[in-house]
Tab-separated table of C-alpha atoms in Angstrom:
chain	number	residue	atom	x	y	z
A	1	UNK	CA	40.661	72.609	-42.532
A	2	UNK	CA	44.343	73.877	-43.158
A	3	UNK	CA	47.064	71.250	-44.460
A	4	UNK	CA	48.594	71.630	-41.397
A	5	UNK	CA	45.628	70.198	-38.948
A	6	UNK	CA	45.157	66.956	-40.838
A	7	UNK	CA	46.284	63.252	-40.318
A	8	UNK	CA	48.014	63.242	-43.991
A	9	UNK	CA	50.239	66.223	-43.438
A	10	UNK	CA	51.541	64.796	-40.224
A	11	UNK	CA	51.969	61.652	-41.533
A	12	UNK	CA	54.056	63.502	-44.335
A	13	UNK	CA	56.212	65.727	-42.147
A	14	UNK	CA	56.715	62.399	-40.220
A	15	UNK	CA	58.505	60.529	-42.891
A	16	UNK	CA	60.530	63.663	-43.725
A	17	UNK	CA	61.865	63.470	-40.419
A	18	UNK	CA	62.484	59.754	-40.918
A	19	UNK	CA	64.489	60.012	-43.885
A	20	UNK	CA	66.785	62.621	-42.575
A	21	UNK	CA	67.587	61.583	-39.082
A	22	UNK	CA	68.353	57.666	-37.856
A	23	UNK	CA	67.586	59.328	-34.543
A	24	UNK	CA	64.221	59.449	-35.626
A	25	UNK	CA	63.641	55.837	-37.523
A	26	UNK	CA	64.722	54.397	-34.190
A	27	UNK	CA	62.377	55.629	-31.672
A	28	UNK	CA	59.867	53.231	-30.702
A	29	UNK	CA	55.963	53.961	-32.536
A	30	UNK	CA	54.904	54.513	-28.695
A	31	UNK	CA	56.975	58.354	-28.862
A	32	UNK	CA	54.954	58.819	-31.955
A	33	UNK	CA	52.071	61.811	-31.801
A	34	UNK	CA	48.738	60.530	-31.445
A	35	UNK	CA	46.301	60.442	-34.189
A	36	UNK	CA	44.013	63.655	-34.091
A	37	UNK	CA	40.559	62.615	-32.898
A	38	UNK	CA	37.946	63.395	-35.718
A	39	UNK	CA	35.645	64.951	-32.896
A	40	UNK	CA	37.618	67.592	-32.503
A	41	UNK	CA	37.080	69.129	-35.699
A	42	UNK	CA	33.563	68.763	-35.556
A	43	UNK	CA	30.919	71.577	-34.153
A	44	UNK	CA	30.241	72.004	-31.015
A	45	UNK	CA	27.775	74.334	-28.478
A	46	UNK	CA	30.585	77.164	-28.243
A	47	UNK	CA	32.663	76.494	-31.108
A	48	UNK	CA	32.546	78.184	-34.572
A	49	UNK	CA	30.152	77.818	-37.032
A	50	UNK	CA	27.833	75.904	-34.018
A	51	UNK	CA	25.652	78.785	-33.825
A	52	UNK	CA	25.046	79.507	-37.270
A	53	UNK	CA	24.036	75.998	-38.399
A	54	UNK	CA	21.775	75.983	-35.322
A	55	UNK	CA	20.141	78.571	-36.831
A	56	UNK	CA	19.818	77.685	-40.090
A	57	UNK	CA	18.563	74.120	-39.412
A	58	UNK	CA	15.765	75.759	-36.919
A	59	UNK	CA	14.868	77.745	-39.777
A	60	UNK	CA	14.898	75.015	-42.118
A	61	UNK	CA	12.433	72.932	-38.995
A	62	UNK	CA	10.138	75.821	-39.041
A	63	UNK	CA	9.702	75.838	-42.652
A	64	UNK	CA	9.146	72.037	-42.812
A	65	UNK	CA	6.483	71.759	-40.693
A	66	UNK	CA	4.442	75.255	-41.086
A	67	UNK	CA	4.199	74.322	-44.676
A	68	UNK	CA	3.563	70.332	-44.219
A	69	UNK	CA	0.517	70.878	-42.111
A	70	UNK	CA	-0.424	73.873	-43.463
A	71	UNK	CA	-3.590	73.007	-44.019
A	72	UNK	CA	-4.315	71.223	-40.657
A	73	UNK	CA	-5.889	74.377	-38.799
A	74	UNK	CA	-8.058	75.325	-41.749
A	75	UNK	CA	-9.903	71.608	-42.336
A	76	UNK	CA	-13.092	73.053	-41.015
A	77	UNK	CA	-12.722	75.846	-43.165
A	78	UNK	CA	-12.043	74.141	-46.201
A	79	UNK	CA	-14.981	71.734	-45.482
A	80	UNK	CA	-17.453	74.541	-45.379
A	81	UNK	CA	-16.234	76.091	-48.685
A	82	UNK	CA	-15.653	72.950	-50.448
A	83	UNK	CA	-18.571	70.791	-49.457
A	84	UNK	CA	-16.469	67.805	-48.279
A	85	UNK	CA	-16.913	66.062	-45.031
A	86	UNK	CA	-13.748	65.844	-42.986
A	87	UNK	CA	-12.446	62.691	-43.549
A	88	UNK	CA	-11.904	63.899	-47.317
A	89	UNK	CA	-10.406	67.548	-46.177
A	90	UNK	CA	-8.081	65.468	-44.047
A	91	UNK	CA	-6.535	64.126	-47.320
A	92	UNK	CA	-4.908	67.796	-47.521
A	93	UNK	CA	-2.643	66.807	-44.693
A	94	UNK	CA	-1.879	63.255	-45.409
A	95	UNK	CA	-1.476	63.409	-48.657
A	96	UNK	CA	1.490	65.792	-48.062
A	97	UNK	CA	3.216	63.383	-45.375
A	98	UNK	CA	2.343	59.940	-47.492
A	99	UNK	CA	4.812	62.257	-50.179
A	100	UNK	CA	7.002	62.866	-48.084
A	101	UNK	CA	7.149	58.859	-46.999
A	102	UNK	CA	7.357	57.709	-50.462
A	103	UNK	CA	10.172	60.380	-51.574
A	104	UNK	CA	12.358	60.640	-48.611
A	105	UNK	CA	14.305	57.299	-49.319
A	106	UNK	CA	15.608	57.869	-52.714
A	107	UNK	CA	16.236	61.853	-52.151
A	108	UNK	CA	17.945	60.393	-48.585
A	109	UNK	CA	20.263	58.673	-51.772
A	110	UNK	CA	20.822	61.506	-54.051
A	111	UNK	CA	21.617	63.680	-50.759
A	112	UNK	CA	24.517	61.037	-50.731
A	113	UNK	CA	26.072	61.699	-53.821
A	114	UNK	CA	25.513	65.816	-53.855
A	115	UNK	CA	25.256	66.553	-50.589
A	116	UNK	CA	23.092	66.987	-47.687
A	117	UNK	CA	23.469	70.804	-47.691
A	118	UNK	CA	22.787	71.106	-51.063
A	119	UNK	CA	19.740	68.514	-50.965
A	120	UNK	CA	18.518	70.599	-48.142
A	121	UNK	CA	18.495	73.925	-50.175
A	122	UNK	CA	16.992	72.442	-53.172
A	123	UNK	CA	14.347	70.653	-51.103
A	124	UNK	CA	13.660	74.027	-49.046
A	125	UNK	CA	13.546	76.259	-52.417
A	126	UNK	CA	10.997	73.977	-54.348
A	127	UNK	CA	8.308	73.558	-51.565
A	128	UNK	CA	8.265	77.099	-51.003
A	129	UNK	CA	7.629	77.901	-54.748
A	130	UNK	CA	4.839	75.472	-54.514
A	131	UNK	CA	3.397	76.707	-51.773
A	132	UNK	CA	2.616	79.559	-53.422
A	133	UNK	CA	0.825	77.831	-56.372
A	134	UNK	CA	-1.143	75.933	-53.435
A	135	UNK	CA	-3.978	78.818	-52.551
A	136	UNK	CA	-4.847	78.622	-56.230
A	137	UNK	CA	-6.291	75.335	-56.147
A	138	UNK	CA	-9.568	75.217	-57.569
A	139	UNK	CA	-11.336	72.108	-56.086
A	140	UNK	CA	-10.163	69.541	-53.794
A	141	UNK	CA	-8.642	67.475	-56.180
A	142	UNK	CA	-6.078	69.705	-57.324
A	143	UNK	CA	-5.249	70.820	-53.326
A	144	UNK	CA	-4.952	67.236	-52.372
A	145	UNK	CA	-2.609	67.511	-56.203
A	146	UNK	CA	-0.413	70.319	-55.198
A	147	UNK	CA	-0.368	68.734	-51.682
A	148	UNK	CA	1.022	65.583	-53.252
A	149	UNK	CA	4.139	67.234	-54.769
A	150	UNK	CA	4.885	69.498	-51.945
A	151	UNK	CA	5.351	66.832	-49.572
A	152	UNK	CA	7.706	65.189	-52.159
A	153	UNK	CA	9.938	68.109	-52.664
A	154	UNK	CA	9.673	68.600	-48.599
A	155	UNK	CA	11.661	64.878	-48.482
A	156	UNK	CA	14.968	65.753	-49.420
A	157	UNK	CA	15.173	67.307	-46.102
A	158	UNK	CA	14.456	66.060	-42.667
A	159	UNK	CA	16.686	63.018	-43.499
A	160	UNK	CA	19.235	64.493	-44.546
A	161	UNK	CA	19.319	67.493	-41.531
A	162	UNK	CA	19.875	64.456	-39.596
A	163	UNK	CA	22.586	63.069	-41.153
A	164	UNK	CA	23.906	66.425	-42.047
A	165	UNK	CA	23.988	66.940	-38.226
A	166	UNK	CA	25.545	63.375	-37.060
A	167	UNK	CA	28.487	64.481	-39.769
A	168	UNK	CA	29.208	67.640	-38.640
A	169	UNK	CA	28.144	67.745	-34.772
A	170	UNK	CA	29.795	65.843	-32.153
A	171	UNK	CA	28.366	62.822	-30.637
A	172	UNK	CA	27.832	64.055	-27.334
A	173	UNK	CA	26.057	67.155	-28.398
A	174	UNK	CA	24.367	65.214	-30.978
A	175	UNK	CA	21.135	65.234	-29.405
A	176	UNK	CA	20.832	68.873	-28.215
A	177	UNK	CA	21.461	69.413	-31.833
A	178	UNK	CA	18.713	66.895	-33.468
A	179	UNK	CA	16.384	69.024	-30.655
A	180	UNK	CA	17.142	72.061	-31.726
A	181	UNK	CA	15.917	70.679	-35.388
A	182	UNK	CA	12.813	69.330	-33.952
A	183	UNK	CA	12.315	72.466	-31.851
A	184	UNK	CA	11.832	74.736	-35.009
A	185	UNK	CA	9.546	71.835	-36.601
A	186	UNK	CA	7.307	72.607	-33.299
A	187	UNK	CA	7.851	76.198	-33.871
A	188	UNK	CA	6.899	75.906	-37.587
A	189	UNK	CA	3.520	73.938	-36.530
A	190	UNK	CA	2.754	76.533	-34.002
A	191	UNK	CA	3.618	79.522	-36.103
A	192	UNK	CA	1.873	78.288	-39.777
A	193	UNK	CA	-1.316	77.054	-37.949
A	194	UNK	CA	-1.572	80.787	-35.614
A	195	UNK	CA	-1.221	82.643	-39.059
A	196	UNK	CA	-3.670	80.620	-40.709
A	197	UNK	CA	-6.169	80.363	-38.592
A	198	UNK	CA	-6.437	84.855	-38.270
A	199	UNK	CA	-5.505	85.214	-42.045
A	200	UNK	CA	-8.353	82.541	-42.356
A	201	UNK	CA	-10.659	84.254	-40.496
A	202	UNK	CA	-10.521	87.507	-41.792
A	203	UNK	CA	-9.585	86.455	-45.252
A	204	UNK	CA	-10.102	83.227	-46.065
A	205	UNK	CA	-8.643	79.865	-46.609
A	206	UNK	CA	-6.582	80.270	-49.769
A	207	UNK	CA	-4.963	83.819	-48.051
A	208	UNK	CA	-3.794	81.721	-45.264
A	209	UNK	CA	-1.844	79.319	-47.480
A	210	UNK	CA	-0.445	82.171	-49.335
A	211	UNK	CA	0.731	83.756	-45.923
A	212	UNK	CA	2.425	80.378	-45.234
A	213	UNK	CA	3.876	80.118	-48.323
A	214	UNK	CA	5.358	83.709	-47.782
A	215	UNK	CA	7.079	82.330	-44.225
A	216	UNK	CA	8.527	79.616	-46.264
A	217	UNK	CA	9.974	81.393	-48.458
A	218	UNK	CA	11.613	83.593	-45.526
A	219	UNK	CA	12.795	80.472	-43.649
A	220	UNK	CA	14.755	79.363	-47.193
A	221	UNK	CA	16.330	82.001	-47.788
A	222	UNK	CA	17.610	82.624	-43.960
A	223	UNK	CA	18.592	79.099	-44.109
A	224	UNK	CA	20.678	79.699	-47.762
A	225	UNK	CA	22.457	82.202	-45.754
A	226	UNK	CA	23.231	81.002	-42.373
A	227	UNK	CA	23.943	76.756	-43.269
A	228	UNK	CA	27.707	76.356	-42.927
A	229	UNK	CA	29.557	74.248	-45.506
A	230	UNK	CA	29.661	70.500	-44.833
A	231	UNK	CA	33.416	69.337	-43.979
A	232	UNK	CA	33.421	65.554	-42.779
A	233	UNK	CA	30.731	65.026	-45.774
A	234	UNK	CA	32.193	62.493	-48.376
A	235	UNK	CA	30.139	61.908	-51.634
A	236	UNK	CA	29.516	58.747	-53.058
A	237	UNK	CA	27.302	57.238	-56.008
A	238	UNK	CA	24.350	54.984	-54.534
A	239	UNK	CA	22.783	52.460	-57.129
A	240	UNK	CA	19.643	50.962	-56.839
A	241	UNK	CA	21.430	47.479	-55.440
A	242	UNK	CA	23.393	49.144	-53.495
A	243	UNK	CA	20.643	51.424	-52.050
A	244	UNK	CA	18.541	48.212	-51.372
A	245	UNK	CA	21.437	45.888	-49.713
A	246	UNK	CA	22.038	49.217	-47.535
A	247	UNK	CA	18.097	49.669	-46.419
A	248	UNK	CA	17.730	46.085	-45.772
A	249	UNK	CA	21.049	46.290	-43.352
A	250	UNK	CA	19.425	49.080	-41.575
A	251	UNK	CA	15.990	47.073	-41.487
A	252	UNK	CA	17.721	44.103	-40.009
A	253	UNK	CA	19.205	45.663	-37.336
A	254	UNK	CA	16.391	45.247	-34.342
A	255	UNK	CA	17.240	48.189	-32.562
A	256	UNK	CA	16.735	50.360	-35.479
A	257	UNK	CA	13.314	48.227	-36.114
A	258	UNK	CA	12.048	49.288	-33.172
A	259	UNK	CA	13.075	52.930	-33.263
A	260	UNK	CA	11.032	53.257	-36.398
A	261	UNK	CA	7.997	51.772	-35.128
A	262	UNK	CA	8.272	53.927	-32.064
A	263	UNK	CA	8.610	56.982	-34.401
A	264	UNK	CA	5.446	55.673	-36.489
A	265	UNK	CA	3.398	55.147	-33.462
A	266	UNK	CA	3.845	58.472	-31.984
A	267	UNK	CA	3.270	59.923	-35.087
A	268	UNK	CA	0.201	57.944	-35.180
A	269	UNK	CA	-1.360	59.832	-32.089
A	270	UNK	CA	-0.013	63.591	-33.037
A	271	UNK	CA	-1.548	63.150	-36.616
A	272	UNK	CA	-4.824	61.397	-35.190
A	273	UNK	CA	-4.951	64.445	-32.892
A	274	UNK	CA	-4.392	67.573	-34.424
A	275	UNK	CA	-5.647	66.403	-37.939
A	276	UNK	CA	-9.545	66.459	-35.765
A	277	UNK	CA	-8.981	68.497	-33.433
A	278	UNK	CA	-10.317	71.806	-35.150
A	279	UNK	CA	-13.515	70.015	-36.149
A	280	UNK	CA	-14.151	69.112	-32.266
A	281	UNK	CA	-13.541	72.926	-31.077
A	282	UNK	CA	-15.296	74.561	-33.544
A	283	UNK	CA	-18.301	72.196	-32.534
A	284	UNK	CA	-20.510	71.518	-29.991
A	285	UNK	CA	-19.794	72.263	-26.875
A	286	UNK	CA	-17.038	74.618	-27.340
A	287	UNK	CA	-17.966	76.480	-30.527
A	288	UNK	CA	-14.567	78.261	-30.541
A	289	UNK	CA	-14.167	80.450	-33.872
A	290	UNK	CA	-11.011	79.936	-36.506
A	291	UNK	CA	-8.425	82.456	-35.109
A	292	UNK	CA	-9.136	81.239	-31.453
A	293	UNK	CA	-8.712	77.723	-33.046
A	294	UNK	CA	-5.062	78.543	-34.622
A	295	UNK	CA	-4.011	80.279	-31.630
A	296	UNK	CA	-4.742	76.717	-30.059
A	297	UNK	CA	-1.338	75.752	-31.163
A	298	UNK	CA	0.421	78.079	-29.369
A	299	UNK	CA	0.795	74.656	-27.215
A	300	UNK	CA	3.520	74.449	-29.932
A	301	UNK	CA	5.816	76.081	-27.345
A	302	UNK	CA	5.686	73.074	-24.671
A	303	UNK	CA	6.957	70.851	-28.016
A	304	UNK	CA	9.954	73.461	-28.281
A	305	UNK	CA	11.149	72.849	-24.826
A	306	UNK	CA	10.494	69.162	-23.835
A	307	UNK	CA	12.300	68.730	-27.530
A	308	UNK	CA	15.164	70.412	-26.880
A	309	UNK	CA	15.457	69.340	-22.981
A	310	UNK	CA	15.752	65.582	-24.147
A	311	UNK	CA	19.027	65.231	-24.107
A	312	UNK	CA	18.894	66.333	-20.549
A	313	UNK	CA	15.929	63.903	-19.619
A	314	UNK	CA	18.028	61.111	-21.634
A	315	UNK	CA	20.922	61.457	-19.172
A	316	UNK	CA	18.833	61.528	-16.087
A	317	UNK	CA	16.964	58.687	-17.040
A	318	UNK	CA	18.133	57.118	-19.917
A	319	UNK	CA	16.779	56.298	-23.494
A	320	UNK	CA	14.113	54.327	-22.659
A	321	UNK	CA	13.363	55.750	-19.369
A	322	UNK	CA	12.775	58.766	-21.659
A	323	UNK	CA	10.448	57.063	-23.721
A	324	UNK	CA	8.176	55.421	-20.588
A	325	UNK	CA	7.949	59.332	-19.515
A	326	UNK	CA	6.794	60.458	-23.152
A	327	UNK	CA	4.215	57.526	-23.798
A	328	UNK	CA	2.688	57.964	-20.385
A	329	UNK	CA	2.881	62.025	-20.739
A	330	UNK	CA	0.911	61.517	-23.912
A	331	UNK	CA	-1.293	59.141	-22.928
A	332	UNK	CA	-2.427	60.982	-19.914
A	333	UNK	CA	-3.258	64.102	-22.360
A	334	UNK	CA	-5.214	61.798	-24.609
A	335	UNK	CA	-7.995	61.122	-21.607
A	336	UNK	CA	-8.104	64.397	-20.010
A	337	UNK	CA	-9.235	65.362	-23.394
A	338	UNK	CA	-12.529	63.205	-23.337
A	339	UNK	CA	-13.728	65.951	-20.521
A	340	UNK	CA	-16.046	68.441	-22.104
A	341	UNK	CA	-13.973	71.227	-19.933
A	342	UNK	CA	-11.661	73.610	-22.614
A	343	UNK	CA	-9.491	74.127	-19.526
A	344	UNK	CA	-9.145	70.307	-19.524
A	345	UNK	CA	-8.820	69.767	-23.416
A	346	UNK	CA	-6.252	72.578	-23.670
A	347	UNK	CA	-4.141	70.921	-20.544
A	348	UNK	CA	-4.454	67.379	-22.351
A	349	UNK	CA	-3.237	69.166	-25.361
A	350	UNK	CA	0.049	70.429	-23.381
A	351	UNK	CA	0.638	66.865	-22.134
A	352	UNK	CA	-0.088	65.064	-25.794
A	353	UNK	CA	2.582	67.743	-27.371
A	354	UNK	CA	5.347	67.466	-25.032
A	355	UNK	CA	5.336	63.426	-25.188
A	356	UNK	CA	5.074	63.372	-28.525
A	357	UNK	CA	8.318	66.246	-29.097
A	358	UNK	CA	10.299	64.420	-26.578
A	359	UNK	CA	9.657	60.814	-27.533
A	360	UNK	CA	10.292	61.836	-31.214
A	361	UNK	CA	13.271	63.672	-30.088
A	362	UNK	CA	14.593	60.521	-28.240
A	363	UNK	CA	13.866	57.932	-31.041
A	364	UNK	CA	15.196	60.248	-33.961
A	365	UNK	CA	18.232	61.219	-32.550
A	366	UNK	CA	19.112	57.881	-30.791
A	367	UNK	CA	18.607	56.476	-35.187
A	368	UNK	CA	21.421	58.643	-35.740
A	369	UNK	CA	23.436	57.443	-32.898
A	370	UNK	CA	22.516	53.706	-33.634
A	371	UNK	CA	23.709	53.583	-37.337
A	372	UNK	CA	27.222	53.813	-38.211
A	373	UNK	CA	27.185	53.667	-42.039
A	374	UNK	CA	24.808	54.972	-44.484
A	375	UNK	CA	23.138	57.316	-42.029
A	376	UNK	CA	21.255	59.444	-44.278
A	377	UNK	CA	19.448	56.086	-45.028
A	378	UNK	CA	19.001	55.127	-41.663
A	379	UNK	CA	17.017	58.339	-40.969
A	380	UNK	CA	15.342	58.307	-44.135
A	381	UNK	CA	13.612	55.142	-43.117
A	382	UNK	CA	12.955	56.169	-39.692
A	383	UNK	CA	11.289	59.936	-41.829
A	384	UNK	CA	9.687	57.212	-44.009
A	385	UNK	CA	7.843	55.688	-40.989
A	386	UNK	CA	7.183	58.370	-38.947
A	387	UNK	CA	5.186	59.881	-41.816
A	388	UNK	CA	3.126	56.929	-43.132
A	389	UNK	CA	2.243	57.296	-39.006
A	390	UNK	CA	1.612	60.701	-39.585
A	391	UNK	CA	-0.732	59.992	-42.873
A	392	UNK	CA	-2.907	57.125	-41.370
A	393	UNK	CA	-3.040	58.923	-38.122
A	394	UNK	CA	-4.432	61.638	-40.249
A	395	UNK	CA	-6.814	59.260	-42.179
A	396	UNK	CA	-7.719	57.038	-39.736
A	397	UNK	CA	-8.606	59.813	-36.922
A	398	UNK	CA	-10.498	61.898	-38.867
A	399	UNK	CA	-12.665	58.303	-40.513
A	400	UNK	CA	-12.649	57.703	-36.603
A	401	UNK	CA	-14.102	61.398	-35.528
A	402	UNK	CA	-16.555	61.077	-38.476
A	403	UNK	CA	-17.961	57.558	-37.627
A	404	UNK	CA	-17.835	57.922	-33.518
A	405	UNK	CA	-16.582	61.382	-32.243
A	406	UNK	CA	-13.713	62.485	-30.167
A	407	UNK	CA	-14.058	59.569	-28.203
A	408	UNK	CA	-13.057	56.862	-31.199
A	409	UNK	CA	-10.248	59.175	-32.294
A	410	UNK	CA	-8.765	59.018	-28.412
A	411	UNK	CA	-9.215	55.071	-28.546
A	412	UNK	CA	-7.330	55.243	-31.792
A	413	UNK	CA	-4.387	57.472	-30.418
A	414	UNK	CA	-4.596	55.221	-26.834
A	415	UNK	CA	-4.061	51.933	-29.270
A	416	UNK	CA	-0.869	53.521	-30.601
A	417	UNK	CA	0.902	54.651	-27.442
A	418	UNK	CA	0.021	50.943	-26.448
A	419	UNK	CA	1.863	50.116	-29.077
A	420	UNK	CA	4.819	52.259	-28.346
A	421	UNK	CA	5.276	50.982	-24.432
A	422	UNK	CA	5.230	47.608	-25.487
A	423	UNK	CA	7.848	47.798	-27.745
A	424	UNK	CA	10.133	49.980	-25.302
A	425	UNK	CA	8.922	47.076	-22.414
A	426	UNK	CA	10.534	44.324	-24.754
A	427	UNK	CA	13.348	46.411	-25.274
A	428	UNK	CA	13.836	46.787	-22.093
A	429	UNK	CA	13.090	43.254	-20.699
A	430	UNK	CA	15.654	41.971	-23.668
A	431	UNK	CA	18.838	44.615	-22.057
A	432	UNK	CA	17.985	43.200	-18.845
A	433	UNK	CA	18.587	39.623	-19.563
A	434	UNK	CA	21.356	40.215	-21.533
A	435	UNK	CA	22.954	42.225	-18.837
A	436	UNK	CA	22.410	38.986	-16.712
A	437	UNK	CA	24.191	36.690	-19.056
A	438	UNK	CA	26.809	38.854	-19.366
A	439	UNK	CA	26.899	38.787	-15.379
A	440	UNK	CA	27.112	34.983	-15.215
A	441	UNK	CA	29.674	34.926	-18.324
A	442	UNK	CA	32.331	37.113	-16.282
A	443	UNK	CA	31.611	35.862	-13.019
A	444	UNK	CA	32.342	32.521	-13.945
């Protein structure tokens, strides 16, 4: 920003005036020039530099996801040629996000002292170098291994995209921004899972982690490129005390309690889902084959749009008017997918991915919104428990699948979005009485 645009330099030219005219000294502090508004400097949709970072963190989303669930699609694959039943292959996925739970809070910290755009680089460089050590695991030990550490180095960046985006974006287009972010996560799942299911099925498994690892790679550099430099970001040291007082203000605030069980509980169902998913089309009665399987996520797409429309949807109806749409969206996809009709599956598949994009959308953005301090914290702990959701959805629906079929993995997934209404119902009941208090207060 030049010298000239900020607060300081007016301030200065003000008392330079002062000195040199009594005119001046006299006037009343009401003729004084109002303080610039910090939004103004900030991006916005049409402004400089908007574009570019929207690009950059969409290619950082796409990169995030395609290589988190990379192995996701290929689970039946990796079964076969492995000889492990699937819930062990499913540890290939949650291992990934229970690293990325463990490592995002004290990355979310060092993003505070170097920076989020630098965090984010460094984060983006090191899972793509892994990724390409990944196809060269030789048993399922070292791929659950590899897995491990690439979900760790994958930490240091959704949490601090969102903070990097409530720093630098303005508040009202805050949550067009935070869907644009999600958006390319739903493009990365969609494109990493169509790649490797073809590559798989012509060439294998390990191929189609190498070809993921090669779209990685792409999406950092573009990213390195296109990520404008931070300007309202202000570094600071954060000890362990410090870190801890800060996450336990955060984790006492109820609103932000119930965001992050709302983001774990969605979470919950999408992991539970797609983690079993593969294993119930390639089967019995569907017997679809692996590059038909990966193209399945081509219902990727509906997640880009109902993502990126929720800002819309949250000023038609409101945050939690959102978040009644998305649980009952979801929920409805959940049964039609008990029919033994693909038509039916693939429509309960739509409905499943856009509640999950927009509720996600809603509660991640509105984290953001809700904090005021230490915000890189705030949506590290909301990453922290949307991806232990992710993991035991993961676990727990593919131990389901195993022990009682598509049917016990859809009571699983049900149980969470059950889960998710209730809290938004108390929420909801608690504004409402409040509102009437408030009501008596000022009419007496």
């Amino acid at each position: 920003m030049p010298p000239a645009d900020t607060g300081a330099s007016a301030a200065a030219r003000a008392d330079a005036c002062a000195q040199s005219s009594p005119v001046t000294s006299s006037a009343p502090a009401a003729d004084a020039p109002p303080a610039p508004d910090p939004e103004a400097a900030k991006l916005h949709p049409g402004g400089p530099g908007y574009r570019r970072m929207s690009f950059a963190l969409f290619a950082a989303g796409v990169a995030t996801f395609a290589l988190l669930y990379s192995t996701q699609a290929l689970l039946p694959a990796i079964s076969v040629d492995l000889a492990v039943a699937p819930d062990q292959a499913s540890w290939t996925v949650s291992a990934a996000t229970f690293g990325l739970a463990l490592a995002v809070i004290p990355l979310s910290a060092l993003s505070e002292r170097f920076g989020r755009r630098t965090m984010m680089t460094a984060s983006l460089s090191v899972a793509a170098l892994i990724a390409m050590l990944v196809p060269f695991a030789p048993d399922l030990g070292w791929l659950v291994a590899l897995r491990t550490v690439q979900g760790v180095a994958l930490a240091g960046l959704p949490a601090s995209a969102m903070a990097f985006l409530a720093e630098e974006v303005r508040a009202k287009a805050l949550v067009a921004a935070i869907g644009l972010f999600v958006a390319g996560n739903s493009i990365g799942g969609m494109s990493g899972r169509i790649v490797t299911g073809w590559v798989a099925q012509a060439w294998g498994w390990r191929a189609a982690l190498g070809a993921v690892g090669l779209l990685a790679v792409l999406c950092a550099v573009a990213f390195r490129l296109l990520v404008p430099k931070a300007r309202h970001f202000s570094p600071r040291k954060v000890g362990p005390r410090a870190l801890a007082r800060t996450l336990g203000g955060h984790l006492s605030d109820p609103l932000l309690r119930r965001l992050y069980g709302i983001g774990a509980l969605f979470m919950t169902v999408f992991g539970a889902v797609y983690t079993v998913i593969g294993y119930r089309l390639v089967d019995e009665p569907f017997n679809l084959p692996q590059g038909i399987v990966g193209s399945i996520f081509l219902i990727y797409l509906v997640g880009t749009v109902s993502s990126a429309a929720a800002g819309r949807l949250v000023g038609r109806v409101g945050r939690r008017g959102a978040l009644y749409l998305a649980v009952g969206t979801t929920a409805a996809g959940l049964l039609l997918t008990l029919t033994t009709s693909l038509a039916a599956v693939l429509l309960g598949l739509v409905l499943i991915t856009a509640g999950f994009f927009a509720g996600h959308a809603v509660a991640s953005s509105s984290v953001s919104r809700t904090a005021k301090t230490a915000r890189a914290q705030a949506s590290a702990l909301y990453q922290c428990a949307y991806y232990i959701g992710s993991s035991i959805g993961g676990a727990l629906g593919a131990a389901a699948f195993h022990a009682g079929g598509w049917e016990a993995t859809v009571a699983l997934a049900l149980a969470a979005m059950a889960g998710a209404a209730s809290i938004t119902l108390y929420a909801t009941r608690k504004a409402m009485a409040e509102r009437r208090v408030l009501h008596v207060q000022q009419a007496a």
